[in-house]
Amino acid sequence: MLPVEEQLKVITSGTMQIVPMDELRKKLERGVPLNVKLGVDPTSPDLHLGHAVPLRKMRQFQDLGHKVTLIIGNGTALIGDPSGRDSTRPPLTEEQVEANAKTYVAQAMKVLDPEKTTIVHNGDWLKPLDLSKMLELMSQFNVARILEREDFHNRYANGQSIALHEFIYPVLQAYDSVVVKADVEMGGNDQIFNLLAGRDLMRAMGMEPQVALTVPLLVGTDGVKKMSKSYKNYVGLTDPADDMYGKVMSITDELVPLYFRLCSTLSIDQIDAVDAQFKDGTADPYALKRELARNICDLYHGAGAGDAAQAAFDATFKKGEAPEDIAEFPLSTVQVNDEGKVYLAKLLVDVRIAGGTGEARRLIDGGGVKIDGKAVEPKCYNVDPALFSAGTVLQSGKKRWAKLV
């Protein structure tokens, strides 16, 4: 294993909190591989770069010689993590959870080393819990402290409903740490309460407590809100390489160093060099963004995917087909109708590609309308909202262009 200071340089890069740091150092000084835990509830079948941030940190632990345990929360997902929520999550069926779990693992293994990853399902030990064991676990937690959590506190203060079963979630997540004997537990920065609950429960049960390590929530391609499918500012791990490249190229220049640190496979020294270029004003944001987009495409689609996606991007946007100053319109211009679709003809009018919906329909029927370089089929007036995100380019012919931001 690398010396402790060199390991800490990698581990601390891109982290928000490590609680407590001195205990992590002591664990590393033993020279024994640590068991690093990440629990994920498969509430959605599709992951994006934001979901992959803790997975990237897990991979760094693996590369340093440590063990990782990926817990698929097929037990906790039946409750739903209340962290950061202002309302109770709708319950998922066991069938939904299992289907999502299969997809999650397949995507997570694009980041993690499968041969060095232990995958377990917490339903294996949570579902059989009897009443006496549940009471034993719950007796270790204080309701007043749970209500100090920002999300619960805000909901309570605002008179919003908090279902009793939501209080149980941090208890069950903490018990996961006991079962797998975690040395370190990772999570997003909104998870800090749950991670510290794991420390408390392990200590109460006579175990050496885990270290809590949090990573930041990734800002989406809009440069404002956290990455989320709901905000249409995400880069999906299963997006085609061309789409992935284009979305990364749409991020603001200010986000480039953060994306290198949280999403790329570059070494810490290389990422530090990128930071230094931005700080001293020598950075070429466009060139670095292209390098970043290639790296991310290669990571999720295999070596060479980034070069191919860049060539496709250049064919459309760099070699004179697209104007340098495309008119930009807010992503909120995209409106979803009662059928859950976007009426493309109206959108073309709203972004000034067409003078009216009649003209817009004729453009669509003539095969001259493209979304991110892909032609829209004739008569295809209502389209999937997922086609649109920050950075999406709409085009009709060679002279009419619009970009969503």
mmCIF file of C-alpha atoms in Angstrom:
data_model
loop_
_atom_site.group_PDB
_atom_site.id
_atom_site.type_symbol
_atom_site.label_atom_id
_atom_site.label_comp_id
_atom_site.label_asym_id
_atom_site.label_seq_id
_atom_site.Cartn_x
_atom_site.Cartn_y
_atom_site.Cartn_z
ATOM 1 C CA MET A 1 0.000 0.000 0.000
ATOM 2 C CA LEU A 2 1.043 3.607 -0.552
ATOM 3 C CA PRO A 3 2.233 5.645 2.443
ATOM 4 C CA VAL A 4 -0.596 7.075 4.506
ATOM 5 C CA GLU A 5 -0.039 10.678 3.394
ATOM 6 C CA GLU A 6 -0.175 9.683 -0.285
ATOM 7 C CA GLN A 7 -3.376 7.724 0.341
ATOM 8 C CA LEU A 8 -4.926 10.696 2.120
ATOM 9 C CA LYS A 9 -4.070 12.938 -0.822
ATOM 10 C CA VAL A 10 -6.241 10.730 -3.030
ATOM 11 C CA ILE A 11 -8.973 10.082 -0.473
ATOM 12 C CA THR A 12 -9.474 13.736 0.494
ATOM 13 C CA SER A 13 -9.601 14.980 -3.104
ATOM 14 C CA GLY A 14 -13.151 16.021 -3.909
ATOM 15 C CA THR A 15 -14.570 15.173 -0.476
ATOM 16 C CA MET A 16 -16.773 17.427 1.655
ATOM 17 C CA GLN A 17 -16.395 15.958 5.139
ATOM 18 C CA ILE A 18 -14.358 13.200 6.780
ATOM 19 C CA VAL A 19 -15.528 12.614 10.347
ATOM 20 C CA PRO A 20 -13.275 12.211 12.192
ATOM 21 C CA MET A 21 -10.093 12.632 10.139
ATOM 22 C CA ASP A 22 -7.768 11.423 12.901
ATOM 23 C CA GLU A 23 -9.597 8.093 13.094
ATOM 24 C CA LEU A 24 -9.262 7.593 9.333
ATOM 25 C CA ARG A 25 -5.530 8.232 9.626
ATOM 26 C CA LYS A 26 -5.220 5.680 12.442
ATOM 27 C CA LYS A 27 -7.104 3.076 10.415
ATOM 28 C CA LEU A 28 -4.817 3.636 7.442
ATOM 29 C CA GLU A 29 -1.692 3.463 9.584
ATOM 30 C CA ARG A 30 -2.469 -0.161 10.448
ATOM 31 C CA GLY A 31 -1.618 -1.094 6.882
ATOM 32 C CA VAL A 32 -4.645 -3.395 6.618
ATOM 33 C CA PRO A 33 -7.182 -2.985 3.758
ATOM 34 C CA LEU A 34 -10.218 -1.050 4.953
ATOM 35 C CA ASN A 35 -13.795 -2.109 4.261
ATOM 36 C CA VAL A 36 -15.404 0.902 2.579
ATOM 37 C CA LYS A 37 -19.195 0.831 2.458
ATOM 38 C CA LEU A 38 -21.628 2.547 0.117
ATOM 39 C CA GLY A 39 -25.328 1.883 0.404
ATOM 40 C CA VAL A 40 -27.606 2.664 -2.519
ATOM 41 C CA ASP A 41 -31.365 2.402 -2.768
ATOM 42 C CA PRO A 42 -32.332 1.408 -6.318
ATOM 43 C CA THR A 43 -35.198 3.879 -6.580
ATOM 44 C CA SER A 44 -34.543 4.584 -10.260
ATOM 45 C CA PRO A 45 -33.301 2.359 -13.106
ATOM 46 C CA ASP A 46 -31.118 5.067 -14.662
ATOM 47 C CA LEU A 47 -28.007 6.618 -13.160
ATOM 48 C CA HIS A 48 -26.290 9.883 -14.073
ATOM 49 C CA LEU A 49 -22.879 11.417 -13.375
ATOM 50 C CA GLY A 50 -24.148 12.749 -10.045
ATOM 51 C CA HIS A 51 -24.906 9.207 -8.866
ATOM 52 C CA ALA A 52 -21.442 8.140 -10.015
ATOM 53 C CA VAL A 53 -19.533 10.621 -7.802
ATOM 54 C CA PRO A 54 -19.410 8.307 -4.742
ATOM 55 C CA LEU A 55 -18.734 5.351 -7.046
ATOM 56 C CA ARG A 56 -15.666 7.177 -8.421
ATOM 57 C CA LYS A 57 -14.418 7.682 -4.857
ATOM 58 C CA MET A 58 -15.032 4.001 -4.150
ATOM 59 C CA ARG A 59 -12.932 3.123 -7.188
ATOM 60 C CA GLN A 60 -10.109 5.275 -5.830
ATOM 61 C CA PHE A 61 -10.224 3.279 -2.592
ATOM 62 C CA GLN A 62 -10.054 0.079 -4.636
ATOM 63 C CA ASP A 63 -7.044 1.338 -6.574
ATOM 64 C CA LEU A 64 -5.353 2.092 -3.241
ATOM 65 C CA GLY A 65 -5.789 -1.561 -2.230
ATOM 66 C CA HIS A 66 -8.865 -1.324 -0.034
ATOM 67 C CA LYS A 67 -12.043 -3.407 -0.144
ATOM 68 C CA VAL A 68 -15.426 -1.982 -1.005
ATOM 69 C CA THR A 69 -18.864 -3.238 -0.110
ATOM 70 C CA LEU A 70 -21.736 -2.046 -2.264
ATOM 71 C CA ILE A 71 -25.011 -2.501 -0.400
ATOM 72 C CA ILE A 72 -28.079 -2.685 -2.599
ATOM 73 C CA GLY A 73 -30.859 -1.366 -0.408
ATOM 74 C CA ASN A 74 -33.654 -3.693 -1.402
ATOM 75 C CA GLY A 75 -34.765 -3.467 2.225
ATOM 76 C CA THR A 76 -34.311 0.243 2.938
ATOM 77 C CA ALA A 77 -35.738 1.199 -0.481
ATOM 78 C CA LEU A 78 -39.107 -0.066 0.704
ATOM 79 C CA ILE A 79 -39.083 2.919 3.108
ATOM 80 C CA GLY A 80 -37.208 5.474 1.039
ATOM 81 C CA ASP A 81 -34.417 7.708 2.296
ATOM 82 C CA PRO A 82 -35.916 10.939 3.723
ATOM 83 C CA SER A 83 -32.578 12.799 3.455
ATOM 84 C CA GLY A 84 -33.039 16.158 1.784
ATOM 85 C CA ARG A 85 -36.732 15.543 1.198
ATOM 86 C CA ASP A 86 -39.603 17.894 2.006
ATOM 87 C CA SER A 87 -42.196 15.124 1.678
ATOM 88 C CA THR A 88 -42.542 11.390 2.211
ATOM 89 C CA ARG A 89 -41.213 9.291 -0.645
ATOM 90 C CA PRO A 90 -43.813 7.184 -2.440
ATOM 91 C CA PRO A 91 -43.253 3.509 -1.615
ATOM 92 C CA LEU A 92 -41.822 1.152 -4.216
ATOM 93 C CA THR A 93 -42.905 -2.427 -4.687
ATOM 94 C CA GLU A 94 -40.393 -5.212 -4.190
ATOM 95 C CA GLU A 95 -40.654 -5.978 -7.900
ATOM 96 C CA GLN A 96 -39.721 -2.375 -8.815
ATOM 97 C CA VAL A 97 -36.795 -2.415 -6.409
ATOM 98 C CA GLU A 98 -35.394 -5.695 -7.757
ATOM 99 C CA ALA A 99 -35.711 -4.570 -11.382
ATOM 100 C CA ASN A 100 -33.969 -1.284 -10.618
ATOM 101 C CA ALA A 101 -31.248 -3.074 -8.647
ATOM 102 C CA LYS A 102 -30.182 -5.157 -11.648
ATOM 103 C CA THR A 103 -29.840 -2.050 -13.787
ATOM 104 C CA TYR A 104 -27.994 -0.181 -11.036
ATOM 105 C CA VAL A 105 -25.368 -2.880 -10.582
ATOM 106 C CA ALA A 106 -24.734 -3.125 -14.323
ATOM 107 C CA GLN A 107 -24.129 0.637 -14.514
ATOM 108 C CA ALA A 108 -22.111 0.811 -11.282
ATOM 109 C CA MET A 109 -19.695 -1.795 -12.604
ATOM 110 C CA LYS A 110 -18.712 0.653 -15.349
ATOM 111 C CA VAL A 111 -16.955 2.550 -12.559
ATOM 112 C CA LEU A 112 -16.040 -0.061 -9.935
ATOM 113 C CA ASP A 113 -13.686 -3.000 -10.376
ATOM 114 C CA PRO A 114 -16.101 -5.963 -10.355
ATOM 115 C CA GLU A 115 -13.455 -8.373 -9.063
ATOM 116 C CA LYS A 116 -12.762 -6.143 -6.054
ATOM 117 C CA THR A 117 -16.371 -5.328 -5.213
ATOM 118 C CA THR A 118 -18.517 -7.192 -2.715
ATOM 119 C CA ILE A 119 -22.196 -6.751 -3.517
ATOM 120 C CA VAL A 120 -24.766 -7.508 -0.826
ATOM 121 C CA HIS A 121 -28.487 -6.817 -0.413
ATOM 122 C CA ASN A 122 -29.630 -5.425 2.931
ATOM 123 C CA GLY A 123 -33.024 -7.062 2.536
ATOM 124 C CA ASP A 124 -31.226 -10.306 3.431
ATOM 125 C CA TRP A 125 -30.818 -9.134 7.040
ATOM 126 C CA LEU A 126 -33.422 -6.378 7.367
ATOM 127 C CA LYS A 127 -36.501 -8.257 6.222
ATOM 128 C CA PRO A 128 -36.077 -11.106 8.764
ATOM 129 C CA LEU A 129 -35.732 -8.718 11.735
ATOM 130 C CA ASP A 130 -38.195 -9.578 14.499
ATOM 131 C CA LEU A 131 -39.859 -7.141 16.867
ATOM 132 C CA SER A 132 -37.391 -7.664 19.734
ATOM 133 C CA LYS A 133 -34.404 -6.885 17.506
ATOM 134 C CA MET A 134 -36.097 -3.827 16.036
ATOM 135 C CA LEU A 135 -36.868 -2.514 19.520
ATOM 136 C CA GLU A 136 -33.250 -3.109 20.553
ATOM 137 C CA LEU A 137 -32.002 -1.081 17.582
ATOM 138 C CA MET A 138 -34.520 1.717 17.945
ATOM 139 C CA SER A 139 -33.758 2.093 21.667
ATOM 140 C CA GLN A 140 -30.284 3.335 20.720
ATOM 141 C CA PHE A 141 -31.681 6.456 19.029
ATOM 142 C CA ASN A 142 -33.186 9.645 20.430
ATOM 143 C CA VAL A 143 -36.219 11.217 18.756
ATOM 144 C CA ALA A 144 -35.114 14.728 19.728
ATOM 145 C CA ARG A 145 -31.810 14.225 17.936
ATOM 146 C CA ILE A 146 -33.492 12.853 14.841
ATOM 147 C CA LEU A 147 -35.716 15.919 14.767
ATOM 148 C CA GLU A 148 -32.576 18.073 14.717
ATOM 149 C CA ARG A 149 -31.922 16.857 11.170
ATOM 150 C CA GLU A 150 -32.409 19.797 8.828
ATOM 151 C CA ASP A 151 -34.962 18.045 6.620
ATOM 152 C CA PHE A 152 -37.039 16.691 9.514
ATOM 153 C CA HIS A 153 -36.698 19.961 11.438
ATOM 154 C CA ASN A 154 -37.932 22.008 8.488
ATOM 155 C CA ARG A 155 -40.860 19.704 7.825
ATOM 156 C CA TYR A 156 -41.832 19.703 11.501
ATOM 157 C CA ALA A 157 -41.522 23.486 11.780
ATOM 158 C CA ASN A 158 -43.581 23.996 8.616
ATOM 159 C CA GLY A 159 -46.302 21.621 9.722
ATOM 160 C CA GLN A 160 -45.493 19.144 6.943
ATOM 161 C CA SER A 161 -46.165 15.474 7.445
ATOM 162 C CA ILE A 162 -43.418 13.166 8.706
ATOM 163 C CA ALA A 163 -44.445 9.536 8.580
ATOM 164 C CA LEU A 164 -43.283 7.456 11.544
ATOM 165 C CA HIS A 165 -41.574 4.886 9.333
ATOM 166 C CA GLU A 166 -39.232 7.604 8.019
ATOM 167 C CA PHE A 167 -37.603 7.791 11.460
ATOM 168 C CA ILE A 168 -36.630 4.150 11.081
ATOM 169 C CA TYR A 169 -34.581 4.729 7.923
ATOM 170 C CA PRO A 170 -31.369 6.003 9.594
ATOM 171 C CA VAL A 171 -31.671 3.175 12.131
ATOM 172 C CA LEU A 172 -31.696 0.560 9.373
ATOM 173 C CA GLN A 173 -28.873 2.237 7.444
ATOM 174 C CA ALA A 174 -26.825 2.290 10.654
ATOM 175 C CA TYR A 175 -27.516 -1.405 11.191
ATOM 176 C CA ASP A 176 -26.147 -2.097 7.703
ATOM 177 C CA SER A 177 -22.784 -0.771 8.918
ATOM 178 C CA VAL A 178 -22.905 -3.119 11.895
ATOM 179 C CA VAL A 179 -23.647 -6.128 9.691
ATOM 180 C CA VAL A 180 -20.896 -5.500 7.127
ATOM 181 C CA LYS A 181 -18.409 -4.208 9.765
ATOM 182 C CA ALA A 182 -17.672 -1.025 7.845
ATOM 183 C CA ASP A 183 -14.468 0.915 8.457
ATOM 184 C CA VAL A 184 -15.617 3.818 6.284
ATOM 185 C CA GLU A 185 -19.089 4.690 5.012
ATOM 186 C CA MET A 186 -19.540 7.010 2.062
ATOM 187 C CA GLY A 187 -22.455 9.083 0.904
ATOM 188 C CA GLY A 188 -23.561 12.422 -0.505
ATOM 189 C CA ASN A 189 -23.219 15.428 1.764
ATOM 190 C CA ASP A 190 -26.958 15.239 2.496
ATOM 191 C CA GLN A 191 -26.268 11.820 4.066
ATOM 192 C CA ILE A 192 -24.091 12.992 6.946
ATOM 193 C CA PHE A 193 -26.742 12.363 9.639
ATOM 194 C CA ASN A 194 -27.263 8.766 8.504
ATOM 195 C CA LEU A 195 -23.517 8.125 8.352
ATOM 196 C CA LEU A 196 -22.983 9.472 11.853
ATOM 197 C CA ALA A 197 -25.906 7.348 13.068
ATOM 198 C CA GLY A 198 -23.898 4.349 11.907
ATOM 199 C CA ARG A 199 -20.991 5.484 14.085
ATOM 200 C CA ASP A 200 -23.273 5.787 17.091
ATOM 201 C CA LEU A 201 -24.845 2.371 16.670
ATOM 202 C CA MET A 202 -21.528 0.602 16.081
ATOM 203 C CA ARG A 203 -20.116 2.211 19.237
ATOM 204 C CA ALA A 204 -23.233 1.228 21.227
ATOM 205 C CA MET A 205 -22.807 -2.364 20.078
ATOM 206 C CA GLY A 206 -19.177 -2.536 21.181
ATOM 207 C CA MET A 207 -17.634 -2.125 17.730
ATOM 208 C CA GLU A 208 -15.015 0.278 16.455
ATOM 209 C CA PRO A 209 -17.073 3.033 14.803
ATOM 210 C CA GLN A 210 -16.848 3.729 11.109
ATOM 211 C CA VAL A 211 -15.490 6.947 9.630
ATOM 212 C CA ALA A 212 -18.062 9.047 7.773
ATOM 213 C CA LEU A 213 -16.946 10.391 4.384
ATOM 214 C CA THR A 214 -19.164 12.600 2.258
ATOM 215 C CA VAL A 215 -18.827 13.815 -1.310
ATOM 216 C CA PRO A 216 -20.522 16.887 -2.799
ATOM 217 C CA LEU A 217 -23.695 16.809 -4.844
ATOM 218 C CA LEU A 218 -22.731 17.384 -8.474
ATOM 219 C CA VAL A 219 -24.029 20.571 -10.092
ATOM 220 C CA GLY A 220 -25.939 19.833 -13.298
ATOM 221 C CA THR A 221 -25.209 21.027 -16.815
ATOM 222 C CA ASP A 222 -27.255 24.180 -16.171
ATOM 223 C CA GLY A 223 -24.605 25.309 -13.705
ATOM 224 C CA VAL A 224 -27.186 26.077 -11.021
ATOM 225 C CA LYS A 225 -29.096 23.121 -9.595
ATOM 226 C CA LYS A 226 -27.865 19.713 -8.512
ATOM 227 C CA MET A 227 -27.811 17.158 -11.313
ATOM 228 C CA SER A 228 -31.230 15.530 -11.601
ATOM 229 C CA LYS A 229 -33.466 14.021 -14.236
ATOM 230 C CA SER A 230 -36.246 16.184 -12.816
ATOM 231 C CA TYR A 231 -34.284 19.318 -13.709
ATOM 232 C CA LYS A 232 -33.278 17.958 -17.133
ATOM 233 C CA ASN A 233 -29.681 18.947 -16.423
ATOM 234 C CA TYR A 234 -28.174 15.474 -16.233
ATOM 235 C CA VAL A 235 -25.655 13.364 -18.126
ATOM 236 C CA GLY A 236 -26.928 9.781 -18.031
ATOM 237 C CA LEU A 237 -24.477 6.896 -17.715
ATOM 238 C CA THR A 238 -26.378 5.085 -20.454
ATOM 239 C CA ASP A 239 -26.626 8.104 -22.752
ATOM 240 C CA PRO A 240 -25.139 7.393 -26.201
ATOM 241 C CA ALA A 241 -21.543 8.591 -26.384
ATOM 242 C CA ASP A 242 -22.419 11.393 -28.834
ATOM 243 C CA ASP A 243 -25.117 12.718 -26.490
ATOM 244 C CA MET A 244 -22.844 12.355 -23.463
ATOM 245 C CA TYR A 245 -20.088 14.301 -25.206
ATOM 246 C CA GLY A 246 -22.448 17.079 -26.253
ATOM 247 C CA LYS A 247 -23.912 17.438 -22.767
ATOM 248 C CA VAL A 248 -20.486 17.686 -21.158
ATOM 249 C CA MET A 249 -19.496 20.316 -23.713
ATOM 250 C CA SER A 250 -22.544 22.340 -22.646
ATOM 251 C CA ILE A 251 -21.408 22.830 -19.035
ATOM 252 C CA THR A 252 -20.222 26.264 -17.999
ATOM 253 C CA ASP A 253 -16.483 26.932 -17.971
ATOM 254 C CA GLU A 254 -16.592 27.403 -14.195
ATOM 255 C CA LEU A 255 -17.703 23.795 -13.712
ATOM 256 C CA VAL A 256 -14.815 22.240 -15.649
ATOM 257 C CA PRO A 257 -12.430 21.841 -12.652
ATOM 258 C CA LEU A 258 -15.208 20.352 -10.494
ATOM 259 C CA TYR A 259 -16.199 17.846 -13.180
ATOM 260 C CA PHE A 260 -12.571 16.811 -13.642
ATOM 261 C CA ARG A 261 -12.289 16.198 -9.901
ATOM 262 C CA LEU A 262 -15.581 14.369 -9.388
ATOM 263 C CA CYS A 263 -16.228 12.650 -12.717
ATOM 264 C CA SER A 264 -12.976 11.945 -14.570
ATOM 265 C CA THR A 265 -10.339 9.226 -14.313
ATOM 266 C CA LEU A 266 -7.394 11.648 -14.271
ATOM 267 C CA SER A 267 -4.851 11.376 -11.470
ATOM 268 C CA ILE A 268 -5.041 13.783 -8.545
ATOM 269 C CA ASP A 269 -1.861 15.526 -9.757
ATOM 270 C CA GLN A 270 -3.392 16.036 -13.210
ATOM 271 C CA ILE A 271 -6.599 17.399 -11.685
ATOM 272 C CA ASP A 272 -4.600 19.708 -9.415
ATOM 273 C CA ALA A 273 -2.845 20.986 -12.548
ATOM 274 C CA VAL A 274 -6.216 21.807 -14.128
ATOM 275 C CA ASP A 275 -7.215 23.702 -10.991
ATOM 276 C CA ALA A 276 -3.956 25.640 -11.092
ATOM 277 C CA GLN A 277 -4.552 26.659 -14.717
ATOM 278 C CA PHE A 278 -7.962 28.088 -13.853
ATOM 279 C CA LYS A 279 -6.574 29.917 -10.830
ATOM 280 C CA ASP A 280 -3.682 31.576 -12.681
ATOM 281 C CA GLY A 281 -5.710 32.369 -15.797
ATOM 282 C CA THR A 282 -3.762 30.134 -18.187
ATOM 283 C CA ALA A 283 -6.571 27.606 -18.717
ATOM 284 C CA ASP A 284 -8.121 27.021 -22.131
ATOM 285 C CA PRO A 285 -11.640 26.068 -20.962
ATOM 286 C CA TYR A 286 -12.765 24.855 -24.387
ATOM 287 C CA ALA A 287 -9.776 22.538 -24.879
ATOM 288 C CA LEU A 288 -10.054 21.220 -21.329
ATOM 289 C CA LYS A 289 -13.775 20.662 -21.753
ATOM 290 C CA ARG A 290 -13.053 18.556 -24.849
ATOM 291 C CA GLU A 291 -10.520 16.512 -22.890
ATOM 292 C CA LEU A 292 -13.057 16.049 -20.087
ATOM 293 C CA ALA A 293 -15.815 14.974 -22.484
ATOM 294 C CA ARG A 294 -13.513 12.438 -24.168
ATOM 295 C CA ASN A 295 -12.450 11.027 -20.806
ATOM 296 C CA ILE A 296 -16.022 10.576 -19.578
ATOM 297 C CA CYS A 297 -17.120 8.943 -22.846
ATOM 298 C CA ASP A 298 -14.197 6.517 -22.684
ATOM 299 C CA LEU A 299 -15.063 5.652 -19.095
ATOM 300 C CA TYR A 300 -18.649 4.672 -19.833
ATOM 301 C CA HIS A 301 -18.406 3.493 -23.443
ATOM 302 C CA GLY A 302 -14.891 2.097 -23.742
ATOM 303 C CA ALA A 303 -11.578 3.356 -25.079
ATOM 304 C CA GLY A 304 -11.944 5.281 -28.317
ATOM 305 C CA ALA A 305 -15.555 6.297 -27.699
ATOM 306 C CA GLY A 306 -14.464 9.802 -26.743
ATOM 307 C CA ASP A 307 -12.524 10.375 -29.968
ATOM 308 C CA ALA A 308 -15.444 9.118 -32.047
ATOM 309 C CA ALA A 309 -17.925 11.308 -30.189
ATOM 310 C CA GLN A 310 -15.655 14.314 -30.564
ATOM 311 C CA ALA A 311 -15.381 13.727 -34.319
ATOM 312 C CA ALA A 312 -19.179 13.572 -34.584
ATOM 313 C CA PHE A 313 -19.482 16.731 -32.486
ATOM 314 C CA ASP A 314 -16.961 18.561 -34.644
ATOM 315 C CA ALA A 315 -18.723 17.516 -37.830
ATOM 316 C CA THR A 316 -21.803 19.370 -36.655
ATOM 317 C CA PHE A 317 -20.584 22.180 -34.468
ATOM 318 C CA LYS A 318 -16.998 22.968 -35.373
ATOM 319 C CA LYS A 319 -16.710 22.748 -39.125
ATOM 320 C CA GLY A 320 -18.932 25.629 -40.041
ATOM 321 C CA GLU A 321 -22.345 23.941 -39.949
ATOM 322 C CA ALA A 322 -23.401 25.672 -36.751
ATOM 323 C CA PRO A 323 -23.037 29.418 -36.173
ATOM 324 C CA GLU A 324 -20.659 30.529 -33.457
ATOM 325 C CA ASP A 325 -23.355 32.479 -31.625
ATOM 326 C CA ILE A 326 -26.457 30.305 -31.509
ATOM 327 C CA ALA A 327 -29.460 32.041 -29.977
ATOM 328 C CA GLU A 328 -29.984 30.716 -26.458
ATOM 329 C CA PHE A 329 -33.280 30.097 -24.684
ATOM 330 C CA PRO A 330 -33.947 28.916 -21.108
ATOM 331 C CA LEU A 331 -34.681 25.232 -20.649
ATOM 332 C CA SER A 332 -38.010 26.279 -19.112
ATOM 333 C CA THR A 333 -39.119 27.119 -22.658
ATOM 334 C CA VAL A 334 -39.741 23.383 -23.031
ATOM 335 C CA GLN A 335 -43.296 22.736 -21.843
ATOM 336 C CA VAL A 336 -44.753 19.302 -21.148
ATOM 337 C CA ASN A 337 -48.398 18.859 -22.136
ATOM 338 C CA ASP A 338 -51.140 16.811 -20.469
ATOM 339 C CA GLU A 339 -49.977 13.747 -22.387
ATOM 340 C CA GLY A 340 -46.507 14.002 -20.864
ATOM 341 C CA LYS A 341 -45.035 15.065 -24.219
ATOM 342 C CA VAL A 342 -43.509 18.210 -25.691
ATOM 343 C CA TYR A 343 -45.427 19.713 -28.610
ATOM 344 C CA LEU A 344 -42.440 20.270 -30.856
ATOM 345 C CA ALA A 345 -44.206 22.624 -33.261
ATOM 346 C CA LYS A 346 -44.905 25.110 -30.465
ATOM 347 C CA LEU A 347 -41.364 24.783 -29.135
ATOM 348 C CA LEU A 348 -39.969 25.633 -32.578
ATOM 349 C CA VAL A 349 -42.075 28.787 -32.545
ATOM 350 C CA ASP A 350 -40.987 29.668 -28.989
ATOM 351 C CA VAL A 351 -37.288 29.428 -29.929
ATOM 352 C CA ARG A 352 -37.925 31.418 -33.124
ATOM 353 C CA ILE A 353 -37.044 28.694 -35.571
ATOM 354 C CA ALA A 354 -40.553 28.877 -37.042
ATOM 355 C CA GLY A 355 -42.961 31.788 -37.384
ATOM 356 C CA GLY A 356 -46.033 29.738 -36.467
ATOM 357 C CA THR A 357 -47.070 26.185 -35.638
ATOM 358 C CA GLY A 358 -48.216 25.605 -39.227
ATOM 359 C CA GLU A 359 -44.786 26.438 -40.560
ATOM 360 C CA ALA A 360 -43.197 24.354 -37.802
ATOM 361 C CA ARG A 361 -45.251 21.294 -38.770
ATOM 362 C CA ARG A 362 -44.227 21.736 -42.406
ATOM 363 C CA LEU A 363 -40.576 21.888 -41.376
ATOM 364 C CA ILE A 364 -40.987 18.703 -39.345
ATOM 365 C CA ASP A 365 -42.809 16.904 -42.150
ATOM 366 C CA GLY A 366 -40.067 17.935 -44.570
ATOM 367 C CA GLY A 367 -37.440 16.194 -42.427
ATOM 368 C CA GLY A 368 -35.535 19.406 -41.863
ATOM 369 C CA VAL A 369 -35.777 19.608 -38.080
ATOM 370 C CA LYS A 370 -32.986 18.167 -35.955
ATOM 371 C CA ILE A 371 -32.529 17.803 -32.224
ATOM 372 C CA ASP A 372 -28.850 17.585 -31.291
ATOM 373 C CA GLY A 373 -28.059 16.707 -34.885
ATOM 374 C CA LYS A 374 -30.619 13.907 -35.157
ATOM 375 C CA ALA A 375 -33.433 14.363 -37.662
ATOM 376 C CA VAL A 376 -37.000 14.310 -36.352
ATOM 377 C CA GLU A 377 -39.279 11.886 -38.166
ATOM 378 C CA PRO A 378 -42.047 13.445 -40.307
ATOM 379 C CA LYS A 379 -45.395 13.763 -38.497
ATOM 380 C CA CYS A 380 -43.577 13.469 -35.150
ATOM 381 C CA TYR A 381 -45.129 16.476 -33.442
ATOM 382 C CA ASN A 382 -45.240 15.288 -29.821
ATOM 383 C CA VAL A 383 -41.836 14.158 -28.570
ATOM 384 C CA ASP A 384 -40.276 12.777 -25.399
ATOM 385 C CA PRO A 385 -39.256 15.482 -22.861
ATOM 386 C CA ALA A 386 -36.085 13.476 -22.209
ATOM 387 C CA LEU A 387 -34.769 14.717 -25.559
ATOM 388 C CA PHE A 388 -34.250 18.152 -24.047
ATOM 389 C CA SER A 389 -31.713 19.231 -21.455
ATOM 390 C CA ALA A 390 -29.310 22.092 -20.887
ATOM 391 C CA GLY A 391 -27.142 22.252 -24.017
ATOM 392 C CA THR A 392 -29.672 20.725 -26.407
ATOM 393 C CA VAL A 393 -29.459 22.300 -29.886
ATOM 394 C CA LEU A 394 -32.484 22.622 -32.181
ATOM 395 C CA GLN A 395 -31.956 23.141 -35.886
ATOM 396 C CA SER A 396 -33.892 23.587 -39.107
ATOM 397 C CA GLY A 397 -31.799 23.660 -42.255
ATOM 398 C CA LYS A 398 -28.466 25.470 -42.139
ATOM 399 C CA LYS A 399 -29.657 28.859 -40.972
ATOM 400 C CA ARG A 400 -32.097 28.328 -38.135
ATOM 401 C CA TRP A 401 -30.571 27.350 -34.803
ATOM 402 C CA ALA A 402 -31.455 27.529 -31.101
ATOM 403 C CA LYS A 403 -29.786 26.268 -27.955
ATOM 404 C CA LEU A 404 -31.424 25.469 -24.631
ATOM 405 C CA VAL A 405 -29.528 26.612 -21.538
#
